[in-house]
Structures are given as structure tokens and as C-alpha cells.
Short mmCIF file of C-alpha atoms in Angstrom, two decimals:
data_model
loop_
_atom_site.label_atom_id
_atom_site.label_comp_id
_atom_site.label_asym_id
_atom_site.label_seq_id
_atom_site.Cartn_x
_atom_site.Cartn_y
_atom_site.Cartn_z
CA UNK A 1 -44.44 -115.40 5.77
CA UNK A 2 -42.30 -112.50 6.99
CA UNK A 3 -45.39 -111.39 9.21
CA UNK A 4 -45.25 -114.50 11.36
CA UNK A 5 -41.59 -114.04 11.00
CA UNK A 6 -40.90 -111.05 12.35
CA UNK A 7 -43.58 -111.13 15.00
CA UNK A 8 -41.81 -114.70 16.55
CA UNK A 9 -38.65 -112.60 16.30
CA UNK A 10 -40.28 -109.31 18.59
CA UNK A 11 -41.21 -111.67 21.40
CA UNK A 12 -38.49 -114.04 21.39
CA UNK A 13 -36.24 -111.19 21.46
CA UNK A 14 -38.03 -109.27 24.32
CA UNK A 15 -38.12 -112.53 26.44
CA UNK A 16 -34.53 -113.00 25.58
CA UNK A 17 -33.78 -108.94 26.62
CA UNK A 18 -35.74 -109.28 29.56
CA UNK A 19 -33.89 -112.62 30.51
CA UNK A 20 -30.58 -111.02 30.36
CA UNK A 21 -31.43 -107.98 31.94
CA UNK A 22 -33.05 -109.33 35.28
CA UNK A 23 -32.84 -113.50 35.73
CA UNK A 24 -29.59 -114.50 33.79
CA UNK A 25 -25.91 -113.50 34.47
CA UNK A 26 -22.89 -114.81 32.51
CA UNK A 27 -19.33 -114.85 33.49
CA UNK A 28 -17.84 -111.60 33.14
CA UNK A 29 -20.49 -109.42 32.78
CA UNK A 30 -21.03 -110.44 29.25
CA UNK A 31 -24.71 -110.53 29.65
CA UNK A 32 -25.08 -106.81 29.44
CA UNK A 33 -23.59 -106.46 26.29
CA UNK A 34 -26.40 -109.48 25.50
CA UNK A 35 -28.83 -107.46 26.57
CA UNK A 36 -28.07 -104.28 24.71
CA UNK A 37 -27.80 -106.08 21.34
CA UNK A 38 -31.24 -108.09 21.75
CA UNK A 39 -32.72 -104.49 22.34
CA UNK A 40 -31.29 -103.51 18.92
CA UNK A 41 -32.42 -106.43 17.52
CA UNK A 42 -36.01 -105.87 18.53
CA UNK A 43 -35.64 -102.26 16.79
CA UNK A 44 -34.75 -103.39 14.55
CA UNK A 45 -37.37 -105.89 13.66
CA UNK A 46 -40.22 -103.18 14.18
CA UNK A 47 -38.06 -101.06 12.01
CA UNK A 48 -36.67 -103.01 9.13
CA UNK A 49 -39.56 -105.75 9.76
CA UNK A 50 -42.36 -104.17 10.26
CA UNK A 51 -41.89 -100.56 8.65
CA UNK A 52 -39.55 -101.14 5.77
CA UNK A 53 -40.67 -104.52 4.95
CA UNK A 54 -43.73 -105.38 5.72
CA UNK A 55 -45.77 -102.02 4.62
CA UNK A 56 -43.29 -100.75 2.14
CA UNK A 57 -43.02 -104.66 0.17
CA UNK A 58 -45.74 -106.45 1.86
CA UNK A 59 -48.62 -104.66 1.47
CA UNK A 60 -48.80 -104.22 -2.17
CA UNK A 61 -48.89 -108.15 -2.61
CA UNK A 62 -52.32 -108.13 -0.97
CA UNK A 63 -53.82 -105.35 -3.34
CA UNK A 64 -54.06 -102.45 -1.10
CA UNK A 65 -53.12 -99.47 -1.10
CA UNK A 66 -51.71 -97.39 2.15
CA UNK A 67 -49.96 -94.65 2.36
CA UNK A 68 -46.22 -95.30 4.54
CA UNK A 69 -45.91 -92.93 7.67
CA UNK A 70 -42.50 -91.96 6.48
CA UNK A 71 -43.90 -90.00 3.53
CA UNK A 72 -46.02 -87.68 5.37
CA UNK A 73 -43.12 -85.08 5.62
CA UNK A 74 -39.66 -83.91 5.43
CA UNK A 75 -38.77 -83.81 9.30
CA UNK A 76 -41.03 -87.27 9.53
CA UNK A 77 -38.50 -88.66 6.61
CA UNK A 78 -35.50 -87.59 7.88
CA UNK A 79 -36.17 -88.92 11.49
CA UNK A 80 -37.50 -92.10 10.25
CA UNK A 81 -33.82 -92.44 8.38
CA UNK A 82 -32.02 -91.29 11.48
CA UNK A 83 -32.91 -93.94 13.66
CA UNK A 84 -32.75 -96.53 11.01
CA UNK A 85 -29.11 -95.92 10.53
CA UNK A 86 -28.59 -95.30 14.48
CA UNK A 87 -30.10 -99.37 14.80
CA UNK A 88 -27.71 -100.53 12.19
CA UNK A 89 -24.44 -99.05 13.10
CA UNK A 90 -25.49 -98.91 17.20
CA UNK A 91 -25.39 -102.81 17.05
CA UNK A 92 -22.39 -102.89 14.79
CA UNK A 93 -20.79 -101.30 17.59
CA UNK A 94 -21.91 -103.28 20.53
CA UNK A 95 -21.14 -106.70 19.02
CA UNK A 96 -17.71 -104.89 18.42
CA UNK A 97 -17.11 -104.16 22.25
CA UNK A 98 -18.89 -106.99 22.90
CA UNK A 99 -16.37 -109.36 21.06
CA UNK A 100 -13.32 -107.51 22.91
CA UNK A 101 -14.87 -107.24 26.14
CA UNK A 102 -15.04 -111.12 26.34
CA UNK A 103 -11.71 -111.25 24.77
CA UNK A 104 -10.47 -109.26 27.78
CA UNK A 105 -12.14 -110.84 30.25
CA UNK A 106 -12.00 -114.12 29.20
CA UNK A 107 -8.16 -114.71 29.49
CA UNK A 108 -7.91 -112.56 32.99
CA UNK A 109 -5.47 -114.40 35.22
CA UNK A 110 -6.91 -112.39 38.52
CA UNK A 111 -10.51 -113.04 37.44
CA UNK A 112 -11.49 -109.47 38.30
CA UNK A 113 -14.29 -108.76 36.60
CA UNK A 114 -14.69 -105.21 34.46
CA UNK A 115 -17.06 -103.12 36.89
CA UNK A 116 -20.72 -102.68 35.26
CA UNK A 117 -20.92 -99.30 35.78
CA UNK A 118 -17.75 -98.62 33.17
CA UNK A 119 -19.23 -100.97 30.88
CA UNK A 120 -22.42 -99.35 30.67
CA UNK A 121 -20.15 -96.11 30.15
CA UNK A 122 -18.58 -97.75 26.98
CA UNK A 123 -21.55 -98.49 25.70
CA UNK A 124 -23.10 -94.87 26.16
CA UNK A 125 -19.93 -93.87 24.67
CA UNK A 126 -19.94 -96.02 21.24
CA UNK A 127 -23.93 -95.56 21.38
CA UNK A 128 -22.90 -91.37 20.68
CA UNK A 129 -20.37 -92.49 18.38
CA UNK A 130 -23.71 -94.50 16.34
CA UNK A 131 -25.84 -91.29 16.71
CA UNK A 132 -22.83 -88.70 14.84
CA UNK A 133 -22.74 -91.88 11.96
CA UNK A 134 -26.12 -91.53 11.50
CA UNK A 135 -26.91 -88.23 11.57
CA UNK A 136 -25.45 -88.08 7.72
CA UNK A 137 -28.80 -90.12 6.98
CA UNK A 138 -31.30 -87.50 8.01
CA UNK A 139 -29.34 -84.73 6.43
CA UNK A 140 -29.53 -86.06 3.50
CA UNK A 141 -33.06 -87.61 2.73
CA UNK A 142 -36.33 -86.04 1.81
CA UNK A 143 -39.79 -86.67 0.72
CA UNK A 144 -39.80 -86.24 -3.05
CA UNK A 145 -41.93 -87.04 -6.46
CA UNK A 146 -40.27 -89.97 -8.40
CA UNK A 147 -41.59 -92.01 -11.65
CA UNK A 148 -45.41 -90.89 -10.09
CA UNK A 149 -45.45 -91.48 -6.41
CA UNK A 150 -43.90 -89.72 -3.59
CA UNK A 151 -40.99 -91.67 -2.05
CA UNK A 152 -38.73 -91.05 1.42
CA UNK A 153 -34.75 -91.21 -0.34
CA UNK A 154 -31.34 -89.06 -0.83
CA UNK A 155 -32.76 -85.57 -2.49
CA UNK A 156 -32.26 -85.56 -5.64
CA UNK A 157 -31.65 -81.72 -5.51
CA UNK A 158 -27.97 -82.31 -4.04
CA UNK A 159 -24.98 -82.54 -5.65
CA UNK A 160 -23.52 -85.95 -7.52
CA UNK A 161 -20.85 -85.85 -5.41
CA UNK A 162 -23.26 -85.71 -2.06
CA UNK A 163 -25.12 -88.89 -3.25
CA UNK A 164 -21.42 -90.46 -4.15
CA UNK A 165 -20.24 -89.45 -0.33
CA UNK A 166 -23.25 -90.96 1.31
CA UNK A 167 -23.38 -94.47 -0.39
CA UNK A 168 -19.75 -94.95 0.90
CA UNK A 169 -20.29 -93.58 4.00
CA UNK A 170 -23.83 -95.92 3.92
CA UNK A 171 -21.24 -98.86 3.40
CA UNK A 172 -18.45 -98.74 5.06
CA UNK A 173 -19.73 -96.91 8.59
CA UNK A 174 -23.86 -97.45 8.76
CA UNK A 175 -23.93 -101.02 7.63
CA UNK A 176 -20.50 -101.13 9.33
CA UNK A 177 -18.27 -103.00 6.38
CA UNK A 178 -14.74 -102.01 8.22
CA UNK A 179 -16.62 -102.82 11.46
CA UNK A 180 -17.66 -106.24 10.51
CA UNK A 181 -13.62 -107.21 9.07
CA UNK A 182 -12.30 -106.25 12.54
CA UNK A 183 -14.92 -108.52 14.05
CA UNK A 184 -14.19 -111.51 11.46
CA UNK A 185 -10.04 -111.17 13.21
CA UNK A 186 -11.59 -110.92 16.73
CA UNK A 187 -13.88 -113.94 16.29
CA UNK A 188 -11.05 -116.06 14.79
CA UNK A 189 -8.98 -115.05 18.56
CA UNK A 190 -12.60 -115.87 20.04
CA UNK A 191 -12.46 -119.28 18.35
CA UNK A 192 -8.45 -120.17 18.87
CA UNK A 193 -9.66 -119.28 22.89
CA UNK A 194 -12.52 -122.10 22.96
CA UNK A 195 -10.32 -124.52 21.53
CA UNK A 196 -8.29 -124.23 24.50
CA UNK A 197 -10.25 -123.98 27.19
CA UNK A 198 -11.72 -127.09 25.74
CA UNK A 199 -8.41 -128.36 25.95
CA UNK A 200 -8.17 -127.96 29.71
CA UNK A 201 -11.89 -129.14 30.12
CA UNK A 202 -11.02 -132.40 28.83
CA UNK A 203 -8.31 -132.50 31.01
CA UNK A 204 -9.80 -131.65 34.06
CA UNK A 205 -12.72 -134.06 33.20
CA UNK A 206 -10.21 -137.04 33.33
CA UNK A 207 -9.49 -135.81 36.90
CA UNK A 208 -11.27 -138.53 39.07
CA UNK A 209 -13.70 -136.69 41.42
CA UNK A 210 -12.81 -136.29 45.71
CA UNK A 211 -15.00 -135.80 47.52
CA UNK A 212 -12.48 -133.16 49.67
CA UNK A 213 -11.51 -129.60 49.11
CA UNK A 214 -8.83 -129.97 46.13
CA UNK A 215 -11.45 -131.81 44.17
CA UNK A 216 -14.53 -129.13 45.12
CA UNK A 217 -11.52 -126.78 43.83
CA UNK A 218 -10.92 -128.48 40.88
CA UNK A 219 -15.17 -128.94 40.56
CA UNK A 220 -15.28 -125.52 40.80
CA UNK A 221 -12.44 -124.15 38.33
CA UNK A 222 -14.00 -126.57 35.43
CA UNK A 223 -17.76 -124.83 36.37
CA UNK A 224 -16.01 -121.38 35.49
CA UNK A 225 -14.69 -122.78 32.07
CA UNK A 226 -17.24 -124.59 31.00
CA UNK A 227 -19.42 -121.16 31.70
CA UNK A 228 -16.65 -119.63 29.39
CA UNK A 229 -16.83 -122.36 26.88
CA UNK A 230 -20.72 -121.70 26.56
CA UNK A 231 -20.14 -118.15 26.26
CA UNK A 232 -17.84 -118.51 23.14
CA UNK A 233 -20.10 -120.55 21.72
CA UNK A 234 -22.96 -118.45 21.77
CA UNK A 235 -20.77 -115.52 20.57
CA UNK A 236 -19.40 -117.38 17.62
CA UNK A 237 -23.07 -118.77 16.34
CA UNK A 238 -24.90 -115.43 16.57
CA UNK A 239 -22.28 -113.47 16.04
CA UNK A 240 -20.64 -114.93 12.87
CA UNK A 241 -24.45 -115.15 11.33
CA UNK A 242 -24.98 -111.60 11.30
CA UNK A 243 -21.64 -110.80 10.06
CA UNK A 244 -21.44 -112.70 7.55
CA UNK A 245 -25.02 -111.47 6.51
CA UNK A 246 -24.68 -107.75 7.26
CA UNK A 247 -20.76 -107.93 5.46
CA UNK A 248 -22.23 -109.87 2.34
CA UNK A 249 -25.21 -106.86 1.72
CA UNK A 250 -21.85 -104.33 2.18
CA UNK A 251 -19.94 -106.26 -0.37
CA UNK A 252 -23.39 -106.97 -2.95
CA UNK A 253 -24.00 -102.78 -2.63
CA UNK A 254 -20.48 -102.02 -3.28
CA UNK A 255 -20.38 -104.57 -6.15
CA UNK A 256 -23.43 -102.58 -7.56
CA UNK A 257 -21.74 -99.44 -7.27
CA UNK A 258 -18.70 -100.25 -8.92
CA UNK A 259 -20.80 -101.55 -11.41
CA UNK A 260 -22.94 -99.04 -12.20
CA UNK A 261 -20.72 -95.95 -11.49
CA UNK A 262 -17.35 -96.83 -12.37
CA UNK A 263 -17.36 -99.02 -15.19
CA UNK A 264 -20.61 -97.49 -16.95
CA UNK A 265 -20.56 -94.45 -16.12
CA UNK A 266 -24.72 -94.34 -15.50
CA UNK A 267 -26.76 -92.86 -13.35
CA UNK A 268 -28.30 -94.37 -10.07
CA UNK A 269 -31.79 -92.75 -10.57
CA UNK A 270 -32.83 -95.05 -13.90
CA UNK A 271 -35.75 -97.34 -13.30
CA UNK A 272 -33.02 -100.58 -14.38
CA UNK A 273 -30.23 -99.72 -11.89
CA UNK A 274 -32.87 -98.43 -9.22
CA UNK A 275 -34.44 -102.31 -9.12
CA UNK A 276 -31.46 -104.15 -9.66
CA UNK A 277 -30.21 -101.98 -6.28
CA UNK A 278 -33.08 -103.01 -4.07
CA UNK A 279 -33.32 -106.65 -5.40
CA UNK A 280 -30.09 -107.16 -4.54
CA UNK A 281 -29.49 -104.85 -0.89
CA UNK A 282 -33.61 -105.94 0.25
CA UNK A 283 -32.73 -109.66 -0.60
CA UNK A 284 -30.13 -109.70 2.03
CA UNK A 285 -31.81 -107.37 4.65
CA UNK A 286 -34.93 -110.14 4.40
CA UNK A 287 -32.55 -112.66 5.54
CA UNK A 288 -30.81 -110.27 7.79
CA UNK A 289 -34.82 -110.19 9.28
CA UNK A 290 -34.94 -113.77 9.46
CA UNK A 291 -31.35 -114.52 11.27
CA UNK A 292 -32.23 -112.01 13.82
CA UNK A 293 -35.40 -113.40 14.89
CA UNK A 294 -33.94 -116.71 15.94
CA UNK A 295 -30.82 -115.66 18.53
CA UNK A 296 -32.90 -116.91 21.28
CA UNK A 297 -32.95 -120.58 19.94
CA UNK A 298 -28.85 -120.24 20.44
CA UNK A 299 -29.00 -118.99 23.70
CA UNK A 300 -31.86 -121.54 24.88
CA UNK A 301 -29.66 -124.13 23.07
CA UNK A 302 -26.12 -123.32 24.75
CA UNK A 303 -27.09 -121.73 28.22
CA UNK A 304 -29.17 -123.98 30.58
CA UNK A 305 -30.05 -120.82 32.63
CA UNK A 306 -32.03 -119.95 29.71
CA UNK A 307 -33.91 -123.16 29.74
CA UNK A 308 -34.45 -123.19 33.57
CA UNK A 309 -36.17 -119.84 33.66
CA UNK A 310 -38.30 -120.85 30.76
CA UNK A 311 -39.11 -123.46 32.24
CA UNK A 312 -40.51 -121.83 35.15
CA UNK A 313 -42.09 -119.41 33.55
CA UNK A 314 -43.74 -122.10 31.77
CA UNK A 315 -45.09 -123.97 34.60
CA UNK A 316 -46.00 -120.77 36.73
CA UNK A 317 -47.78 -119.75 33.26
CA UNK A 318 -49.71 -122.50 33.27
CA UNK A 319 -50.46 -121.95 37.18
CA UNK A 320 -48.45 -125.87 37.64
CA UNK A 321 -46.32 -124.58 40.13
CA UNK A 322 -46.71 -122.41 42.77
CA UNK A 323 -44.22 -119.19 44.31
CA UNK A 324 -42.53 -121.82 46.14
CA UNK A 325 -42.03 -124.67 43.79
CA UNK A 326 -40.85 -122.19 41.34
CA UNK A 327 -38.09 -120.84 44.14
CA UNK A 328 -37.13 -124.21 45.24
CA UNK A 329 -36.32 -125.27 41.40
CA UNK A 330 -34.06 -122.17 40.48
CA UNK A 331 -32.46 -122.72 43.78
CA UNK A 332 -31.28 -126.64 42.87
CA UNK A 333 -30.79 -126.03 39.21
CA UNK A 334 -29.81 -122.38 39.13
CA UNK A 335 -26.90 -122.15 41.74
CA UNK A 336 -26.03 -118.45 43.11
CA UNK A 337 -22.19 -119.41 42.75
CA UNK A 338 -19.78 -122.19 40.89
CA UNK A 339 -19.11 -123.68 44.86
CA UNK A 340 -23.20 -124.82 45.28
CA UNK A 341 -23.03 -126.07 41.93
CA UNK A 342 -20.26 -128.32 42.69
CA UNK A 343 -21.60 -129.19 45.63
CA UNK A 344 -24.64 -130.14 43.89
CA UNK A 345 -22.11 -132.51 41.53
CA UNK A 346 -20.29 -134.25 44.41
CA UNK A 347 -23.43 -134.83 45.98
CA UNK A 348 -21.74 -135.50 49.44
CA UNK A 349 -22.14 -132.05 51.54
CA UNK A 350 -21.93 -134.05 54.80
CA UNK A 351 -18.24 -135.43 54.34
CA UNK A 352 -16.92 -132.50 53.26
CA UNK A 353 -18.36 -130.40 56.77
CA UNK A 354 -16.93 -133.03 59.33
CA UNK A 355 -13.41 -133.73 57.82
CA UNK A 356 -12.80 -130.35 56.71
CA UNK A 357 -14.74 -128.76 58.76
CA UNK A 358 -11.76 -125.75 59.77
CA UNK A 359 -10.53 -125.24 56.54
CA UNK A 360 -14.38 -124.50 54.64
CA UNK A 361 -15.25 -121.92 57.82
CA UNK A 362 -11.82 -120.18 57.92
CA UNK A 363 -12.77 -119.74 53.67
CA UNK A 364 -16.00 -118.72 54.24
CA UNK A 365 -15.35 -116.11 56.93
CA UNK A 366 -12.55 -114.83 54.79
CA UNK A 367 -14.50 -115.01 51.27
CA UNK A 368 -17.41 -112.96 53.34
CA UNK A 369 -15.26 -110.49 54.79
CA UNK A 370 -13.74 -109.72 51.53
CA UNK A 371 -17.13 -109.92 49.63
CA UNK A 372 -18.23 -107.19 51.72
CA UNK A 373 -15.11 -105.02 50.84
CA UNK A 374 -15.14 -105.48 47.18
CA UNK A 375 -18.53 -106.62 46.21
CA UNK A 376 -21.24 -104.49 45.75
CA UNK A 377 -25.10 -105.20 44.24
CA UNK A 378 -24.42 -103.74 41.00
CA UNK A 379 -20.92 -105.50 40.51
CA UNK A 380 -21.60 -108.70 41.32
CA UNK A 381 -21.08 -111.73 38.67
CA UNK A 382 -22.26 -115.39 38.97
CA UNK A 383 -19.31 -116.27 41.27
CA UNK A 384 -19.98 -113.69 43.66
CA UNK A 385 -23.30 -113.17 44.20
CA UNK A 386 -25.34 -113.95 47.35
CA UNK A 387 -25.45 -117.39 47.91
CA UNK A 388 -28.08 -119.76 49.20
CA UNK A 389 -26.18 -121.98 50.81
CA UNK A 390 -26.42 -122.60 55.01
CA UNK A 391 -24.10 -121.00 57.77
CA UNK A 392 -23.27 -124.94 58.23
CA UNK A 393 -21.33 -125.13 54.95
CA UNK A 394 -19.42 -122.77 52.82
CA UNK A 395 -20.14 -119.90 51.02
CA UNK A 396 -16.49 -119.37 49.67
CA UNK A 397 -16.18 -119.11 45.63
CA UNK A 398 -13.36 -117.84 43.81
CA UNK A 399 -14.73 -114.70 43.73
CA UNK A 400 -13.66 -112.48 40.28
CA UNK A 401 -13.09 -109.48 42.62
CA UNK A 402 -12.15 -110.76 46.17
CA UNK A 403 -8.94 -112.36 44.30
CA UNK A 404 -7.75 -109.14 43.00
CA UNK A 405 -5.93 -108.41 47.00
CA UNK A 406 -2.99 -108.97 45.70
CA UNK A 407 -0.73 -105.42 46.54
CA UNK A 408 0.21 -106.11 49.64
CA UNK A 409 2.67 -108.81 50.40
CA UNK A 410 0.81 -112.35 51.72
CA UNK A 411 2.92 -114.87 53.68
CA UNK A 412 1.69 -118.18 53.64
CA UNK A 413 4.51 -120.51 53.67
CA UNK A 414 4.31 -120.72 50.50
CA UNK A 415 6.26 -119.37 46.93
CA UNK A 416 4.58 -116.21 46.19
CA UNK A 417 3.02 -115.77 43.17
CA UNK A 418 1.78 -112.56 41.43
CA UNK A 419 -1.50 -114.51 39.50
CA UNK A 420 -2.73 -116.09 42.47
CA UNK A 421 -5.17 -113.93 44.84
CA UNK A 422 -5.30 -113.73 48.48
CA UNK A 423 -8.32 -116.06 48.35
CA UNK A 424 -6.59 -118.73 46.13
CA UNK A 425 -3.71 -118.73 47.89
CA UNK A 426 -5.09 -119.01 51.41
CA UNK A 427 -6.95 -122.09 49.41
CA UNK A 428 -3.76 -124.02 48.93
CA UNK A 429 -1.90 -122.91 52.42
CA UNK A 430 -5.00 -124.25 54.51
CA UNK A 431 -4.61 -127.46 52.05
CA UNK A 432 -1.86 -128.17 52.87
CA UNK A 433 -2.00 -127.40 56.30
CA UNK A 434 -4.66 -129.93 56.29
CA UNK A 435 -2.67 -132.68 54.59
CA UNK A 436 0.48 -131.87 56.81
CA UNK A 437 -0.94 -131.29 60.05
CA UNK A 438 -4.42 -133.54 59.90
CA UNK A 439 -8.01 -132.57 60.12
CA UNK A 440 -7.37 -130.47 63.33
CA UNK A 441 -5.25 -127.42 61.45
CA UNK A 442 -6.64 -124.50 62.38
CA UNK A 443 -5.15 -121.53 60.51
CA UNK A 444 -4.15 -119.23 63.31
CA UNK A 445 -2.10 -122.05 64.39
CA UNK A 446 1.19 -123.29 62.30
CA UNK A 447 2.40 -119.63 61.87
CA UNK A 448 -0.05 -118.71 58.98
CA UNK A 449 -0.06 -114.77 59.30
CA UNK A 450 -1.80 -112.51 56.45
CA UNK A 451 -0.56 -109.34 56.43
CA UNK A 452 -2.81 -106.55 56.44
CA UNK A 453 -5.80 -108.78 56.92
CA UNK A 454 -7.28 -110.02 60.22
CA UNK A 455 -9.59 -112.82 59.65
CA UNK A 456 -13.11 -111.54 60.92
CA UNK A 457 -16.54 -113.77 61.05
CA UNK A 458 -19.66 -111.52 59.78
CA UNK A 459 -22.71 -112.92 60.74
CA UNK A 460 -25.88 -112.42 58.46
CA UNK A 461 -26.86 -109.39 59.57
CA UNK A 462 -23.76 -107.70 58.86
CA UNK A 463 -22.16 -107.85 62.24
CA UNK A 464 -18.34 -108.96 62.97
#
């Protein structure tokens, strides 16, 4: 059973990495901390799976004897154990700064997104952090002779004490027991967070649709939080399983120490208390094994990205679709931006072109000009990527970086307002512009001055 297992759990996981890594983006760059953690979790199936489990428990049950690679040598033992504790607290800490990354960005007023390039830093950074935690681990173990067979484990020729240090640093910092408390108070914040942006989705979805500007702003704004609400979601379902299952093997192997150390005063290296230790600590890493190899179901559950881009691969698979079917799906079911997508919802591109025909150029000159200021390839979220969308219509979004403009002072007629960006609040002036003044408002009429910015069309190849 856990060969099956843990083989569903390599693939799924490697389609799920490579998804994240290439086809899929999330709001706020959240799916590159995805995409780190489903590498860890394909690790550590080969390594806990396939290594640990499968040879080491597995193989015996079928009557034959192998010898495990880990056993060949001392340096072969000791690396083996150093990049089994690198796996387990490496992914303690990205679902850490994973968990207060979307914390952060999730309750941004200026929707400026946290560049990918410092991301990728932090996790660099915490992934050194794993490597000093789990260098302990190779120190310590060697290949030594124990009740008849030759076994990869803590050497026996240290000190009582040594042993005694590494089980609680094993505990509380490998398998990541303080780690995995400070996630439990983040997730509860993550959880408080969905209720209410659930709150204001309900809200907004008693808003009756227009088919005008405010309600393709309002479309838009409820795309974003629903992208959020999916996002917590997923975090709280795959997240909260592996706590729980990673904290409760913590908890069973400090139960077994107290028990064993403190109140009888024996030693860890008798045949009883040697079984009872893997019974117990094995039991939970099996279902630790299991847990991880279904994470994909949640995100192919909770993200219909995910199920689009299956889907196509499916049918391309298959050879059912062609280059361009394939294209022309992900283009109507996986919008660039939040604006095509509401487009898509109103259905009514038309009306929107003739009767506000002023006021979605003058945004999508300005939300171009800025794109090109701020934006770049590698920072780019799902709100301000390229878009598909015609030179007839608008390409305008609010953009997570284009609204940060806010230092310099912005006159639009309006009460000025530190959380509002230059893009949203040219939104509402040219709004209202159109309400007061009619269909005809054009924005460099009606003394509507920016300073600092002069409004400049860029064409498609880049000139103004």
C-alpha cells in the first residue's frame, strides 16, 4: 500500500511544483512559497517514502533481504541524516514565512505586492538557517553493530548527555515543535482574515451588476477577494494537516522521553523502549507520508487555474486539442488580469466601449504608462501581467504596484486620501467626471491636473 502511495504522491507533487512554478500565479506572490514547499514535499517522499519506509520497513514483509544504502559507511550515514533533517525543518520554515507572507500581503491597503526577488532572498535565507539545524544530525550519527546487524543511528560511543541534547534539539528545532505552535497562532489570524473577506464578498455579491465602469470596478475588487478567499483556504487545509501531524509525532516523542528518561530512569538503547520509540514516532511519519501525497487534490479542489491547466494538459495529452485550441481555452477561462475576467462576467464589452469610451482609454493609457515604470517580468502578479485584451478596450487593472504612486501630491478634485493610489483615484475622478459632465468628459478638460505625471499613450511596440 505505501508503494502506490508514495509513488501517486511523487507525481502529483511534481505536476503540482511544476504548475506553480511556470502556468499558475496567485495573488501576492504566494505561489512561490507553493512551489518551494511542494519541492520539499517531493523530498521528502523519496526520502522518508521511499528510503526510510519503504526499504528500511517494507522490504522485510516480502522476505528479502537487502542491504540499505545508508549503511555502507560513516560519511554515507551521516549525509543520508543531514539531508533528512534539512527536508524536515527546511519546510517547517517555509510554511512559516509562507503563513506570514500572506498575512502581510493579504491585508495591504496599497496592494503592492512584495517583489519576488526579496522573497526568493527570504527563502535562501531561512533555507541556511535549515542547513545549521541540521547539521547536528550528521555530527552525530554513525554506522554501528547493534543486537546483530549494522544500523545508521546516534553513536553510541558519545556521551549520555550528547544523545539527551540531540533528542531535544530533534524535537523542538528538526521536527520543528516551537515552529509548528507559532504557526497554530498565525493560522488562527489566517482564519479570523477569511471570515472577513467573506464578509465583504457577500456583500459585494448583493451588489446588482452595471454594466458601466463602477460596476466593472466593483466586478473587479470582488475577483481580487475571492482570489484571496481561495488562497486562505488552501493555506488552512494543507497547512493545518501537516501541523497537526508533524506537532502530534513532536508531542508522542516527547511523551516517550519523559517516560522513559525521567520517570524511569532507563536507558534508550533496550530492545522494549527501542520498539515502543519507533512504533510510536514511524506510526505518525506513515501518515505524515500519506497527508503529503494528497496537497494537490486541495489545490485542484480550491483553485480553478489548477483545473484549467489540467485540463489542457489532458486534452493536448490525449492529442484532442491542438496548439491553438489549447491557447484559445486558457485565454477565455484563464484571464491575464481581474479586468478580462470581469469582462468575461458582464458579458457586454460593446456597451461599456461606446458610452465610456474616454474614461476606459484615458485608464488604459495611464495603467500602461505606469505598468511600464513599475512592472517588470519577474515582478509581475495576476493583476498586472500582460494582458490579452484588444487596443479597442481596456487593459487597466488595479495593478498591486502601479497603485503604490502615492508620494507626490495628486489633485483630482477630490478629498485626498493616503490608501488610495494614483490609479484608483484617477478611477473615481474620471467617474465622476463622467456622471457630472456626461459621456463627453475628457480628462484634460474640467481642470483634472496630475502632478508629476503627464498622461502618455504607448503603443505596442513600446513607443509614446
Amino acid at each position: 500500500m505505501m508503494l502506490p502511495t508514495v509513488t501517486f504522491g511523487v507525481f502529483a507533487d511534481s505536476l503540482l511544483t511544476y504548475l506553480l512554478t511556470f502556468r499558475v500565479r496567485r495573488p501576492g506572490h504566494t505561489h512561490i512559497h507553493a512551489a518551494w514547499i511542494s519541492l520539499f514535499d517531493v523530498l521528502f517522499l523519496i526520502q522518508c517514502g521511499h528510503f526510510h519506509s519503504l526499504i528500511a520497513y517494507g522490504v522485510p514483509w516480502w522476505g528479502m533481504v537487502i542491504e540499505l544504502p545508508y549503511t555502507y559507511n560513516h560519511l554515507t550515514c551521516k549525509i543520508y541524516n543531514g539531508f533528512r533533517g534539512f527536508i524536515l525543518s527546511g519546510k517547517n520554515m517555509l510554511v512559516f514565512l509562507m503563513v506570514a507572507h500572506i498575512l502581510r500581503e493579504g491585508d495591504r491597503a496599497d496592494m503592492r505586492a512584495t517583489p519576488p526577488l526579496v522573497i526568493h532572498s527570504q527563502i535562501i535565507a531561512l533555507l541556511t538557517v535549515s542547513i545549521m539545524i541540521s547539521c547536528f544530525s550528521g555530527l552525530v550519527f554513525g554506522v554501528h553493530q547493534q543486537w546483530g546487524r549494522f544500523m545508521c543511528a546516534p553513536d553510541p560511543q558519545y556521551a549520555k548527555i550528547v544523545h539527551q541534547f540531540y533528542d531535544e534539539h530533534m524535537n523542538l528545532f528538526v521536527d520543528g515543535l516551537y515552529v509548528h505552535l507559532c504557526i497554530f497562532c498565525l493560522l488562527w489570524l489566517v482564519w479570523r482574515r477569511k471570515l472577513t473577506t467573506e464578509q465583504i464578498l457577500a456583500y459585494l455579491h448583493r451588489i446588482r451588476s452595471q454594466r458601466n465602469p463602477i460596476g466593472l470596478a466593483v466586478c473587479c475588487v470582488e475577483r481580487r477577494l475571492l482570489d484571496w478567499v481561495r488562497t486562505y483556504r488552501v493555506l488552512l487545509y494543507q497547512v493545518s494537516i501537516f501541523c497537526l501531524a508533524r506537532t502530534g509525532r513532536c508531542l508522542i516523542r516527547l511523551a516517550d522521553w519523559t517516560n522513559f528518561r525521567i520517570l524511569y530512569d532507563q536507558a534508550e538503547d533496550t530492545p522494549l523502549a527501542k520498539a515502543t520509540e519507533l512504533s510510536l514516532t514511524n506510526g505518525l511519519l506513515f501518515i505524515e507520508i500519506v497527508l503529503t501525497s494528497f496537497p494537490f487534490v486541495i489545490w485542484y479542489v480550491h483553485v480553478p487555474q489548477i483545473q484549467v491547466h489540467c485540463k489542457c494538459m489532458w486534452m493536448s495529452f490525449t492529442c484532442r486539442w491542438t496548439v491553438k485550441q489549447r491557447q484559445h481555452y486558457l485565454k477565455q477561462f484563464d484571464p491575464a488580469t481581474y479586468l478580462e475576467e470581469a469582462l468575461g462576467i458582464l458579458r457586454n464589452r460593446q456597451i461599456l466601449e461606446q458610452h465610456c469610451k474616454s474614461v476606459l482609454s484615458y485608464l488604459r493609457n495611464m495603467d500602461r504608462q505606469l505598468r511600464v515604470k513599475y512592472d517588470t517580468l519577474s515582478s509581475m502578479t495576476r493583476d498586472s501581467r500582460p494582458t490579452s485584451v484588444m487596443d479597442t478596450s481596456t487593459t487597466w487593472s488595479f495593478s498591486s504596484i502601479a497603485v503604490q504612486h502615492t508620494k507626490s501630491k495628486h489633485h483630482f478634485g477630490l478629498s485626498q486620501n493616503p490608501q488610495l493610489g494614483i490609479l484608483t483615484q484617477c478611477f473615481h475622478a474620471f467617474i465622476r467626471g463622467h456622471l457630472l459632465y456626461g459621456p463627453d468628459y475628457h480628462p484634460s478638460l474640467n481642470g483634472l491636473q496630475v502632478e508629476g505625471f503627464v498622461p502618455t499613450v504607448i503603443n505596442r511596440d513600446g513607443t509614446s
